[in-house]
């Protein structure tokens, strides 16, 4: 949304407002929360609870209200925000500021109930909502959100093969799972959002692991890169992550290498697939997939100053 807003594209406010209307007025929420996927008419296709899918619509509304300053817009959707917050609250762990998710952002079963990148996203969403609720008629997030960042660090910081990094998932009683996925943008964005510093050695070790063959989600090869268990291969979505990481680290050579890989993968119209063969660079899944193109635009245009 931020990339579209910054583009000064004609009718940008109309486009963004229409999408928010679809999310808050048309998309079905039979149990109070947004489902994993929908038909274009708003009928819910997959009603599973994914924590990240509750955060992105709230952030989109927050962005739109901040950009337009429309009090009426905030008041109009405040009841929906309250319903979603209540649905999130119902899934909170007893005595802890964690919310379990039924699936990963890749639509796969969770190895353990609590997902690092989704909880970082929840913390960021609640921090944005808390700030806006002081100026506009929107519900405030639950008070436990203020303890969320420290609880995430305490629970997910772990030792693995001689390194200290953030685990992919945890059960909050000692077990952790080590992995990183092309869908896990919030982990990458943690320093941009203020969860940690870009100089944080734990975050840096996590990112180094993510883009290495030690990560099950990484596909090695001449056209390799970060992918996902969900669909084998290197993902252009992972390239978008690596591009943004290179920008954060000020690594101009890495930026050039990633862009060359993306250019070799793209079709004549600029479209990108879900996955490619890491050995040949040939698309292997969903040849025209909107998500990596949107992520690439975000990675190229995000203001890091």
mmCIF file of N, CA and C in Angstrom, residues 105-177:
data_model
loop_
_atom_site.group_PDB
_atom_site.id
_atom_site.type_symbol
_atom_site.label_atom_id
_atom_site.label_comp_id
_atom_site.label_asym_id
_atom_site.label_seq_id
_atom_site.Cartn_x
_atom_site.Cartn_y
_atom_site.Cartn_z
ATOM 1 N N UNK A 105 2.412 -18.422 7.164
ATOM 2 C CA UNK A 105 2.013 -17.559 6.045
ATOM 3 C C UNK A 105 2.123 -18.242 4.683
ATOM 4 N N UNK A 106 2.814 -19.383 4.631
ATOM 5 C CA UNK A 106 2.900 -20.163 3.392
ATOM 6 C C UNK A 106 1.736 -21.143 3.255
ATOM 7 N N UNK A 107 0.765 -21.077 4.162
ATOM 8 C CA UNK A 107 -0.419 -21.946 4.152
ATOM 9 C C UNK A 107 -0.087 -23.382 4.533
ATOM 10 N N UNK A 108 0.972 -23.587 5.289
ATOM 11 C CA UNK A 108 1.365 -24.920 5.723
ATOM 12 C C UNK A 108 1.105 -25.090 7.219
ATOM 13 N N UNK A 109 0.983 -26.340 7.694
ATOM 14 C CA UNK A 109 0.779 -26.569 9.130
ATOM 15 C C UNK A 109 1.949 -26.022 9.950
ATOM 16 N N UNK A 110 1.649 -25.527 11.126
ATOM 17 C CA UNK A 110 2.683 -25.006 12.010
ATOM 18 C C UNK A 110 3.406 -26.145 12.723
ATOM 19 N N UNK A 111 4.740 -26.096 12.797
ATOM 20 C CA UNK A 111 5.470 -27.111 13.565
ATOM 21 C C UNK A 111 5.300 -26.926 15.067
ATOM 22 N N UNK A 112 5.107 -25.684 15.494
ATOM 23 C CA UNK A 112 4.847 -25.310 16.881
ATOM 24 C C UNK A 112 3.864 -24.143 16.840
ATOM 25 N N UNK A 113 3.125 -23.878 17.922
ATOM 26 C CA UNK A 113 1.979 -22.958 17.794
ATOM 27 C C UNK A 113 2.293 -21.491 17.555
ATOM 28 N N UNK A 114 3.462 -21.015 17.993
ATOM 29 C CA UNK A 114 3.725 -19.578 17.935
ATOM 30 C C UNK A 114 4.780 -19.278 16.868
ATOM 31 N N UNK A 115 4.452 -18.339 16.002
ATOM 32 C CA UNK A 115 5.248 -18.066 14.806
ATOM 33 C C UNK A 115 5.929 -16.713 14.942
ATOM 34 N N UNK A 116 7.253 -16.709 14.871
ATOM 35 C CA UNK A 116 8.024 -15.500 15.145
ATOM 36 C C UNK A 116 7.612 -14.334 14.267
ATOM 37 N N UNK A 117 7.659 -14.502 12.953
ATOM 38 C CA UNK A 117 7.424 -13.350 12.079
ATOM 39 C C UNK A 117 6.001 -12.828 12.215
ATOM 40 N N UNK A 118 5.029 -13.716 12.450
ATOM 41 C CA UNK A 118 3.645 -13.257 12.625
ATOM 42 C C UNK A 118 3.482 -12.486 13.928
ATOM 43 N N UNK A 119 4.213 -12.885 14.964
ATOM 44 C CA UNK A 119 4.129 -12.159 16.232
ATOM 45 C C UNK A 119 4.823 -10.803 16.141
ATOM 46 N N UNK A 120 5.930 -10.725 15.406
ATOM 47 C CA UNK A 120 6.555 -9.416 15.161
ATOM 48 C C UNK A 120 5.588 -8.523 14.394
ATOM 49 N N UNK A 121 4.909 -9.095 13.408
ATOM 50 C CA UNK A 121 3.907 -8.346 12.646
ATOM 51 C C UNK A 121 2.767 -7.897 13.547
ATOM 52 N N UNK A 122 2.320 -8.760 14.452
ATOM 53 C CA UNK A 122 1.253 -8.389 15.383
ATOM 54 C C UNK A 122 1.704 -7.239 16.278
ATOM 55 N N UNK A 123 2.923 -7.323 16.789
ATOM 56 C CA UNK A 123 3.450 -6.239 17.626
ATOM 57 C C UNK A 123 3.466 -4.924 16.853
ATOM 58 N N UNK A 124 3.938 -4.957 15.615
ATOM 59 C CA UNK A 124 3.993 -3.736 14.810
ATOM 60 C C UNK A 124 2.588 -3.212 14.523
ATOM 61 N N UNK A 125 1.675 -4.090 14.196
ATOM 62 C CA UNK A 125 0.293 -3.682 13.925
ATOM 63 C C UNK A 125 -0.321 -3.019 15.143
ATOM 64 N N UNK A 126 -0.142 -3.636 16.298
ATOM 65 C CA UNK A 126 -0.704 -3.072 17.527
ATOM 66 C C UNK A 126 -0.044 -1.741 17.880
ATOM 67 N N UNK A 127 1.257 -1.610 17.625
ATOM 68 C CA UNK A 127 1.920 -0.338 17.925
ATOM 69 C C UNK A 127 1.384 0.773 17.039
ATOM 70 N N UNK A 128 1.142 0.473 15.764
ATOM 71 C CA UNK A 128 0.571 1.464 14.849
ATOM 72 C C UNK A 128 -0.861 1.809 15.254
ATOM 73 N N UNK A 129 -1.633 0.795 15.595
ATOM 74 C CA UNK A 129 -3.026 1.019 15.977
ATOM 75 C C UNK A 129 -3.116 1.816 17.272
ATOM 76 N N UNK A 130 -2.229 1.536 18.218
ATOM 77 C CA UNK A 130 -2.239 2.266 19.489
ATOM 78 C C UNK A 130 -1.981 3.749 19.269
ATOM 79 N N UNK A 131 -1.047 4.072 18.385
ATOM 80 C CA UNK A 131 -0.771 5.475 18.098
ATOM 81 C C UNK A 131 -1.928 6.172 17.429
ATOM 82 N N UNK A 132 -2.586 5.483 16.507
ATOM 83 C CA UNK A 132 -3.695 6.094 15.773
ATOM 84 C C UNK A 132 -4.929 6.250 16.652
ATOM 85 N N UNK A 133 -5.123 5.311 17.577
ATOM 86 C CA UNK A 133 -6.310 5.355 18.436
ATOM 87 C C UNK A 133 -6.307 6.567 19.364
ATOM 88 N N UNK A 134 -5.161 7.208 19.531
ATOM 89 C CA UNK A 134 -5.102 8.422 20.342
ATOM 90 C C UNK A 134 -5.641 9.641 19.599
ATOM 91 N N UNK A 135 -5.750 9.527 18.258
ATOM 92 C CA UNK A 135 -6.180 10.667 17.452
ATOM 93 C C UNK A 135 -7.503 10.434 16.734
ATOM 94 N N UNK A 136 -7.855 9.175 16.508
ATOM 95 C CA UNK A 136 -9.047 8.839 15.732
ATOM 96 C C UNK A 136 -9.918 7.849 16.510
ATOM 97 N N UNK A 137 -11.205 7.778 16.168
ATOM 98 C CA UNK A 137 -12.123 6.890 16.889
ATOM 99 C C UNK A 137 -11.952 5.426 16.499
ATOM 100 N N UNK A 138 -10.803 4.856 16.875
ATOM 101 C CA UNK A 138 -10.525 3.444 16.639
ATOM 102 C C UNK A 138 -10.236 2.756 17.970
ATOM 103 N N UNK A 139 -10.571 1.480 18.097
ATOM 104 C CA UNK A 139 -10.271 0.760 19.342
ATOM 105 C C UNK A 139 -8.763 0.664 19.568
ATOM 106 N N UNK A 140 -8.361 0.722 20.816
ATOM 107 C CA UNK A 140 -6.959 0.511 21.159
ATOM 108 C C UNK A 140 -6.676 -0.983 21.246
ATOM 109 N N UNK A 141 -5.458 -1.394 20.955
ATOM 110 C CA UNK A 141 -5.116 -2.810 21.114
ATOM 111 C C UNK A 141 -5.102 -3.185 22.591
ATOM 112 N N UNK A 142 -5.163 -4.467 22.913
ATOM 113 C CA UNK A 142 -5.128 -4.885 24.318
ATOM 114 C C UNK A 142 -3.824 -4.463 24.981
ATOM 115 N N UNK A 143 -3.884 -4.223 26.279
ATOM 116 C CA UNK A 143 -2.723 -3.696 26.989
ATOM 117 C C UNK A 143 -1.528 -4.638 26.952
ATOM 118 N N UNK A 144 -1.783 -5.940 26.797
ATOM 119 C CA UNK A 144 -0.659 -6.879 26.814
ATOM 120 C C UNK A 144 0.282 -6.701 25.631
ATOM 121 N N UNK A 145 -0.124 -5.923 24.620
ATOM 122 C CA UNK A 145 0.762 -5.734 23.469
ATOM 123 C C UNK A 145 2.072 -5.062 23.884
ATOM 124 N N UNK A 146 2.026 -4.279 24.973
ATOM 125 C CA UNK A 146 3.228 -3.579 25.415
ATOM 126 C C UNK A 146 4.299 -4.542 25.928
ATOM 127 N N UNK A 147 3.892 -5.759 26.310
ATOM 128 C CA UNK A 147 4.850 -6.770 26.771
ATOM 129 C C UNK A 147 5.257 -7.726 25.656
ATOM 130 N N UNK A 148 4.679 -7.553 24.484
ATOM 131 C CA UNK A 148 4.856 -8.541 23.427
ATOM 132 C C UNK A 148 6.286 -8.584 22.897
ATOM 133 N N UNK A 149 6.885 -7.433 22.638
ATOM 134 C CA UNK A 149 8.229 -7.420 22.044
ATOM 135 C C UNK A 149 9.243 -8.125 22.941
ATOM 136 N N UNK A 150 9.229 -7.804 24.224
ATOM 137 C CA UNK A 150 10.196 -8.438 25.125
ATOM 138 C C UNK A 150 9.921 -9.928 25.270
ATOM 139 N N UNK A 151 8.643 -10.313 25.270
ATOM 140 C CA UNK A 151 8.302 -11.735 25.369
ATOM 141 C C UNK A 151 8.767 -12.499 24.130
ATOM 142 N N UNK A 152 8.631 -11.879 22.965
ATOM 143 C CA UNK A 152 9.108 -12.518 21.733
ATOM 144 C C UNK A 152 10.617 -12.741 21.813
ATOM 145 N N UNK A 153 11.348 -11.724 22.213
ATOM 146 C CA UNK A 153 12.804 -11.857 22.292
ATOM 147 C C UNK A 153 13.196 -12.954 23.282
ATOM 148 N N UNK A 154 12.546 -12.969 24.436
ATOM 149 C CA UNK A 154 12.895 -13.948 25.465
ATOM 150 C C UNK A 154 12.615 -15.376 25.002
ATOM 151 N N UNK A 155 11.522 -15.565 24.291
ATOM 152 C CA UNK A 155 11.089 -16.916 23.923
ATOM 153 C C UNK A 155 11.764 -17.431 22.663
ATOM 154 N N UNK A 156 11.996 -16.563 21.693
ATOM 155 C CA UNK A 156 12.474 -17.013 20.385
ATOM 156 C C UNK A 156 13.983 -16.898 20.200
ATOM 157 N N UNK A 157 14.681 -16.185 21.053
ATOM 158 C CA UNK A 157 16.139 -16.130 20.956
ATOM 159 C C UNK A 157 16.710 -17.460 21.420
ATOM 160 N N UNK A 158 17.479 -18.100 20.558
ATOM 161 C CA UNK A 158 17.931 -19.462 20.857
ATOM 162 C C UNK A 158 19.335 -19.702 20.315
ATOM 163 N N UNK A 159 19.993 -20.716 20.853
ATOM 164 C CA UNK A 159 21.311 -21.137 20.381
ATOM 165 C C UNK A 159 21.136 -22.269 19.377
ATOM 166 N N UNK A 160 21.812 -22.140 18.242
ATOM 167 C CA UNK A 160 21.713 -23.169 17.199
ATOM 168 C C UNK A 160 23.043 -23.264 16.476
ATOM 169 N N UNK A 161 23.677 -24.420 16.593
ATOM 170 C CA UNK A 161 24.957 -24.675 15.925
ATOM 171 C C UNK A 161 25.984 -23.579 16.202
ATOM 172 N N UNK A 162 26.057 -23.183 17.452
ATOM 173 C CA UNK A 162 27.043 -22.204 17.864
ATOM 174 C C UNK A 162 26.683 -20.762 17.593
ATOM 175 N N UNK A 163 25.467 -20.510 17.109
ATOM 176 C CA UNK A 163 25.026 -19.142 16.831
ATOM 177 C C UNK A 163 23.767 -18.827 17.634
ATOM 178 N N UNK A 164 23.606 -17.556 17.942
ATOM 179 C CA UNK A 164 22.387 -17.091 18.597
ATOM 180 C C UNK A 164 21.517 -16.415 17.551
ATOM 181 N N UNK A 165 20.311 -16.929 17.364
ATOM 182 C CA UNK A 165 19.404 -16.359 16.361
ATOM 183 C C UNK A 165 17.961 -16.458 16.830
ATOM 184 N N UNK A 166 17.059 -15.881 16.042
ATOM 185 C CA UNK A 166 15.633 -15.969 16.330
ATOM 186 C C UNK A 166 15.068 -17.239 15.695
ATOM 187 N N UNK A 167 14.366 -18.025 16.492
ATOM 188 C CA UNK A 167 13.732 -19.231 15.977
ATOM 189 C C UNK A 167 12.543 -18.872 15.098
ATOM 190 N N UNK A 168 12.204 -19.781 14.217
ATOM 191 C CA UNK A 168 11.044 -19.600 13.331
ATOM 192 C C UNK A 168 9.737 -19.782 14.092
ATOM 193 N N UNK A 169 9.701 -20.772 14.978
ATOM 194 C CA UNK A 169 8.489 -21.079 15.743
ATOM 195 C C UNK A 169 8.895 -21.588 17.118
ATOM 196 N N UNK A 170 7.961 -21.487 18.066
ATOM 197 C CA UNK A 170 8.224 -21.930 19.435
ATOM 198 C C UNK A 170 6.919 -22.362 20.083
ATOM 199 N N UNK A 171 7.044 -23.097 21.196
ATOM 200 C CA UNK A 171 5.848 -23.481 21.951
ATOM 201 C C UNK A 171 5.760 -22.772 23.297
ATOM 202 N N UNK A 172 6.731 -21.892 23.586
ATOM 203 C CA UNK A 172 6.767 -21.082 24.811
ATOM 204 C C UNK A 172 7.053 -21.899 26.065
ATOM 205 N N UNK A 173 7.415 -23.167 25.916
ATOM 206 C CA UNK A 173 7.824 -23.972 27.073
ATOM 207 C C UNK A 173 9.170 -24.654 26.812
ATOM 208 N N UNK A 174 9.921 -24.129 25.847
ATOM 209 C CA UNK A 174 11.273 -24.620 25.637
ATOM 210 C C UNK A 174 11.594 -25.139 24.258
ATOM 211 N N UNK A 175 10.606 -25.607 23.516
ATOM 212 C CA UNK A 175 10.889 -26.137 22.180
ATOM 213 C C UNK A 175 10.867 -25.021 21.141
ATOM 214 N N UNK A 176 11.790 -25.094 20.177
ATOM 215 C CA UNK A 176 11.840 -24.127 19.080
ATOM 216 C C UNK A 176 12.057 -24.878 17.772
ATOM 217 N N UNK A 177 11.756 -24.192 16.673
ATOM 218 C CA UNK A 177 11.950 -24.747 15.333
ATOM 219 C C UNK A 177 12.742 -23.730 14.522
#
